[in-house]
Coordinates of C-alpha atoms in Angstrom, one line a residue:
M1 CA 42.7 35.8 -25.3
T2 CA 41.8 38.7 -23.1
L3 CA 43.8 40.4 -20.4
Y4 CA 42.6 42.8 -17.7
L5 CA 45.2 45.3 -16.3
P6 CA 45.1 45.3 -12.6
E7 CA 44.8 48.9 -11.6
T8 CA 42.1 50.2 -14.0
N9 CA 40.5 46.9 -15.2
C10 CA 41.3 47.9 -18.8
L11 CA 40.6 45.2 -21.2
L12 CA 43.2 44.0 -23.7
Q13 CA 42.3 41.5 -26.5
S14 CA 44.6 39.5 -28.6
E15 CA 44.5 38.7 -32.4
V16 CA 41.7 41.3 -33.2
S17 CA 41.0 41.9 -36.8
L18 CA 41.9 45.7 -37.7
A19 CA 39.9 45.7 -41.1
P20 CA 36.6 46.9 -39.5
F21 CA 38.5 49.8 -37.9
T22 CA 39.9 51.2 -41.2
S23 CA 38.1 53.1 -43.9
L24 CA 39.6 50.8 -46.5
R25 CA 38.3 47.8 -44.7
V26 CA 41.5 45.7 -45.1
G27 CA 44.2 44.7 -42.9
G28 CA 45.3 41.7 -40.6
T29 CA 45.1 41.3 -36.9
A30 CA 46.6 43.2 -33.9
Q31 CA 48.8 41.2 -31.6
W32 CA 46.9 43.2 -28.8
Y33 CA 44.0 45.6 -29.2
V34 CA 42.7 48.0 -26.5
A35 CA 40.2 50.9 -26.4
P36 CA 41.0 52.7 -23.2
K37 CA 38.0 54.7 -21.7
N38 CA 39.9 57.4 -19.8
S39 CA 43.4 58.7 -19.3
E40 CA 44.1 56.3 -16.3
Q41 CA 43.5 53.3 -18.5
L42 CA 45.5 54.8 -21.3
Q43 CA 48.4 55.5 -18.9
E44 CA 48.4 52.0 -17.5
T45 CA 48.2 50.6 -21.0
L46 CA 51.3 52.6 -22.2
Q47 CA 53.2 51.5 -19.1
W48 CA 52.3 47.9 -19.6
A49 CA 53.4 48.1 -23.3
Q50 CA 56.7 49.6 -22.2
Q51 CA 57.2 46.9 -19.6
E52 CA 56.4 44.3 -22.2
Q53 CA 58.7 46.1 -24.7
L54 CA 55.8 46.2 -27.3
P55 CA 55.6 48.6 -30.1
I56 CA 52.6 51.0 -29.9
T57 CA 50.3 52.0 -32.7
F58 CA 47.5 54.5 -32.1
L59 CA 44.4 54.3 -34.0
G60 CA 41.9 57.0 -34.7
A61 CA 39.3 56.7 -37.5
G62 CA 41.6 54.6 -39.6
S63 CA 40.9 56.8 -42.6
N64 CA 44.5 57.5 -43.7
L65 CA 46.0 53.9 -43.0
L66 CA 46.8 51.0 -45.0
I67 CA 47.4 48.1 -42.6
S68 CA 49.2 45.0 -43.9
D69 CA 47.3 41.7 -44.3
R70 CA 50.0 40.3 -42.0
G71 CA 48.6 42.4 -39.1
L72 CA 50.7 44.4 -36.6
S73 CA 52.8 43.3 -33.8
G74 CA 52.7 44.9 -30.4
I75 CA 49.6 46.8 -29.2
V76 CA 47.1 48.8 -31.1
I77 CA 45.4 51.5 -29.0
S78 CA 42.1 52.9 -30.2
A79 CA 41.1 56.5 -29.6
R80 CA 37.4 55.8 -30.1
Y81 CA 36.3 56.6 -26.5
F82 CA 38.4 60.0 -26.4
R83 CA 35.5 62.2 -27.8
N84 CA 35.3 65.2 -25.4
L85 CA 34.6 68.7 -26.5
D86 CA 35.3 71.9 -24.5
I87 CA 33.9 75.1 -26.2
N88 CA 34.9 78.4 -24.7
E89 CA 32.3 80.9 -26.1
E90 CA 34.0 83.9 -24.9
A91 CA 37.6 83.0 -26.3
A92 CA 36.1 81.4 -29.3
T93 CA 38.2 78.3 -28.8
I94 CA 37.5 74.6 -29.2
T95 CA 39.4 71.9 -27.3
A96 CA 38.7 68.4 -28.8
S97 CA 39.9 65.0 -27.7
A98 CA 41.9 62.8 -30.2
G99 CA 39.1 60.6 -31.1
M100 CA 36.6 63.2 -32.0
P101 CA 35.8 63.4 -35.7
L102 CA 37.3 66.6 -37.2
A103 CA 34.1 67.3 -39.3
T104 CA 32.2 67.5 -35.9
V105 CA 34.5 70.2 -34.7
A106 CA 34.1 72.0 -38.1
W107 CA 30.4 72.0 -37.8
K108 CA 30.4 73.1 -34.0
A109 CA 32.5 76.2 -35.1
A110 CA 30.4 76.9 -38.2
K111 CA 27.1 77.0 -36.3
R112 CA 28.6 79.6 -33.9
G113 CA 29.8 81.7 -36.9
W114 CA 33.4 81.0 -36.0
S115 CA 35.7 81.0 -38.9
G116 CA 38.8 78.9 -39.4
L117 CA 37.7 75.3 -39.9
E118 CA 35.3 75.5 -42.9
W119 CA 37.9 73.5 -45.0
A120 CA 37.8 70.6 -42.5
V121 CA 34.1 69.4 -42.8
G122 CA 35.1 66.9 -45.5
I123 CA 38.1 65.4 -43.7
P124 CA 37.1 61.8 -42.7
G125 CA 39.6 61.5 -39.9
T126 CA 39.9 62.3 -36.3
V127 CA 41.4 65.3 -34.5
G128 CA 44.4 63.2 -33.5
G129 CA 45.3 61.8 -36.8
S130 CA 44.6 65.2 -38.4
V131 CA 47.1 66.9 -36.1
V132 CA 49.7 64.3 -36.8
M133 CA 49.6 64.6 -40.5
N134 CA 48.6 68.3 -40.7
A135 CA 45.5 67.5 -42.7
G136 CA 44.3 70.2 -45.0
A137 CA 42.0 71.1 -47.9
H138 CA 40.7 74.0 -49.8
G139 CA 44.1 75.8 -49.4
A140 CA 44.0 75.6 -45.5
C141 CA 45.4 73.2 -42.8
M142 CA 45.3 72.2 -39.2
S143 CA 48.4 74.2 -38.2
E144 CA 46.7 77.6 -39.1
T145 CA 44.3 77.4 -36.3
L146 CA 45.9 75.1 -33.8
T147 CA 47.2 76.8 -30.5
Q148 CA 48.3 73.8 -28.5
V149 CA 48.3 70.0 -28.4
V150 CA 48.4 67.7 -25.3
V151 CA 50.4 64.5 -26.1
A152 CA 51.2 61.3 -24.2
T153 CA 54.7 60.0 -24.0
D154 CA 55.5 56.3 -24.2
N155 CA 55.5 56.1 -20.4
G156 CA 52.0 57.7 -20.2
N157 CA 53.2 61.2 -19.1
L158 CA 51.3 64.1 -20.6
E159 CA 53.1 67.1 -22.3
T160 CA 51.5 70.4 -23.6
L161 CA 53.2 71.5 -26.9
T162 CA 52.9 74.5 -29.0
P163 CA 52.5 74.3 -32.9
E164 CA 56.0 75.6 -33.2
A165 CA 57.3 72.5 -31.4
L166 CA 55.6 70.2 -33.9
A167 CA 57.5 71.4 -36.9
F168 CA 54.5 71.4 -39.2
R169 CA 55.0 71.1 -42.9
Y170 CA 52.8 70.0 -45.9
R171 CA 50.9 67.0 -44.6
T172 CA 53.3 66.1 -42.0
S173 CA 54.7 67.0 -38.4
N174 CA 57.5 65.5 -36.2
L175 CA 54.8 63.6 -34.4
Q176 CA 55.1 61.1 -37.2
N177 CA 58.6 60.2 -36.1
H178 CA 58.5 60.5 -32.3
P179 CA 56.8 58.3 -29.6
R180 CA 54.2 60.7 -28.6
W181 CA 50.5 60.5 -29.1
V182 CA 47.9 63.3 -29.3
M183 CA 45.4 63.4 -26.5
E184 CA 43.7 66.7 -27.3
A185 CA 44.1 69.8 -29.4
T186 CA 42.8 73.4 -29.1
F187 CA 41.7 75.5 -31.9
Q188 CA 41.5 79.3 -32.0
L189 CA 38.7 80.4 -34.2
Q190 CA 37.7 83.9 -35.5
P191 CA 34.2 84.9 -34.1
S192 CA 33.3 87.9 -36.1
Y193 CA 31.1 86.2 -38.7
S194 CA 27.4 85.3 -39.0
P195 CA 26.6 81.7 -38.5
E196 CA 24.7 81.6 -41.8
K197 CA 27.8 82.8 -43.7
I198 CA 30.1 80.3 -42.2
T199 CA 27.6 77.4 -42.4
T200 CA 27.0 78.1 -46.0
K201 CA 30.7 78.2 -46.8
T202 CA 31.2 74.9 -44.8
R203 CA 28.4 73.3 -46.6
A204 CA 29.8 74.3 -50.0
N205 CA 33.1 72.8 -49.2
L206 CA 31.5 69.6 -48.2
N207 CA 29.4 69.6 -51.3
Q208 CA 32.4 70.2 -53.6
R209 CA 34.3 67.3 -52.0
R210 CA 31.3 65.0 -52.4
H211 CA 30.9 65.9 -56.1
S212 CA 34.6 65.6 -56.9
Q213 CA 35.6 62.6 -54.8
P214 CA 34.3 59.0 -54.7
Y215 CA 32.4 58.0 -51.6
D216 CA 30.6 55.0 -52.8
K217 CA 33.4 52.5 -52.2
P218 CA 35.8 52.1 -49.2
S219 CA 39.0 54.2 -49.6
C220 CA 41.6 56.0 -47.5
G221 CA 41.1 59.4 -49.1
S222 CA 43.9 60.9 -51.1
V223 CA 46.6 58.3 -51.4
F224 CA 49.6 60.6 -52.6
R225 CA 50.8 64.0 -51.5
N226 CA 50.6 66.6 -54.2
P227 CA 54.1 67.4 -55.6
Q228 CA 55.0 71.0 -56.2
E229 CA 54.9 70.6 -60.0
Q230 CA 51.2 69.4 -60.4
A231 CA 48.5 67.7 -58.4
A232 CA 48.9 64.0 -58.0
G233 CA 45.5 63.1 -59.3
W234 CA 46.3 65.1 -62.5
L235 CA 49.6 63.2 -63.0
I236 CA 48.0 59.8 -62.4
E237 CA 45.1 60.7 -64.8
Q238 CA 47.3 61.9 -67.5
T239 CA 49.4 58.7 -67.2
G240 CA 46.3 56.9 -68.1
L241 CA 45.8 55.0 -64.9
K242 CA 42.2 55.7 -64.1
G243 CA 40.5 52.4 -63.6
Y244 CA 43.8 50.5 -63.3
Q245 CA 43.0 47.4 -61.1
V246 CA 44.8 44.7 -59.1
G247 CA 42.5 42.2 -57.5
G248 CA 39.8 44.2 -55.8
A249 CA 41.8 47.5 -55.6
Q250 CA 41.2 50.1 -58.3
V251 CA 42.3 53.6 -59.2
A252 CA 39.1 55.6 -59.0
H253 CA 37.6 56.9 -62.2
R254 CA 36.1 60.0 -60.5
H255 CA 39.4 61.1 -58.9
A256 CA 42.6 59.4 -59.7
N257 CA 44.2 60.1 -56.3
F258 CA 41.8 57.7 -54.7
I259 CA 42.2 53.8 -54.7
L260 CA 39.0 52.1 -53.9
N261 CA 38.3 48.7 -52.4
Q262 CA 35.9 47.3 -55.0
G263 CA 35.0 44.4 -52.8
Q264 CA 37.3 41.7 -51.4
A265 CA 40.5 43.7 -52.0
T266 CA 43.4 42.8 -49.8
A267 CA 45.9 45.3 -48.4
Q268 CA 48.5 43.8 -50.7
D269 CA 46.3 44.6 -53.7
I270 CA 46.1 48.2 -52.7
Y271 CA 49.9 48.3 -52.0
N272 CA 50.6 46.8 -55.6
V273 CA 48.4 49.5 -57.0
I274 CA 50.3 52.2 -55.1
Q275 CA 53.6 50.9 -56.4
H276 CA 52.4 50.6 -60.0
V277 CA 51.2 54.1 -59.9
Q278 CA 54.5 55.5 -58.5
E279 CA 56.4 53.6 -61.1
K280 CA 54.4 54.7 -64.1
V281 CA 54.2 58.3 -63.0
E282 CA 57.9 58.5 -62.5
Q283 CA 58.6 57.0 -65.8
Q284 CA 56.3 59.4 -67.7
W285 CA 56.9 62.7 -65.6
S286 CA 60.1 62.1 -63.7
V287 CA 58.1 62.7 -60.4
F288 CA 58.1 60.3 -57.6
L289 CA 54.7 60.3 -55.8
R290 CA 55.1 60.2 -52.0
P291 CA 52.2 58.4 -50.2
E292 CA 50.0 60.5 -48.0
V293 CA 48.5 57.3 -46.6
K294 CA 50.4 55.8 -43.8
L295 CA 51.6 52.2 -44.5
L296 CA 51.7 50.0 -41.4
G297 CA 53.1 46.5 -41.3
E298 CA 54.9 44.4 -43.8
F299 CA 54.2 44.2 -47.6
S300 CA 55.7 42.2 -50.3
N301 CA 57.3 44.1 -53.2

């Protein structure tokens, strides 16, 4: 079933499979799916969802999500068309739309000799999702270079927020718990470097991730947040869980904080591996591993 919203002719589709839109390649269908092409279509979509009293889920690259096999009720809004970049050469700032890959922004900065996003080149997500979860790597994170964020509220209104208003902490922000969705983010970079130096550092960070993390099978990146005591991957490895498998879901041999879709895995398979890892690590180390991946929909325990 398809539906066109009257003011902007925005196309809504029902019962769309979400698996192709996630890096794990699993998940059921969306009750409604839409990919607005501009802010007017987004605003009308949000107003329609509010009128119909439908829950709203925003979808970027789908790289940090595990969506239930049962799918999602309500409306799933894709940010795939929101990929604009505004680069201010004098101020050394980059403003990027929510759907822009974060790695693209990192390379744009590096090639100008602007420091501040060298760590982000290996992050597989979009700007919007990276802001929401305060993504980070190599000892740095989003909140360190962010100067402002434009968000949409559930009725389609736009608000400009400072980083202080987002209450950033390790791998989280208050955007995870409030009905607001990132539209664009502005980064302040440091321009007093040569392009060769920053490009070399950026490429080294990317190579390090490629050599230490598995990229040959679908995954969602790091599954668990690192507890203060020790890295999650180390705890999982020392518990002897590398290679542990349920159905088509397996704890990676190369990096134990990754769960791979070995082919034909279901979301429930992956969820079962997550629960098993949490149980065994807590039994051996008295540490409960909190998921970094966002779980959406209903799963069976």
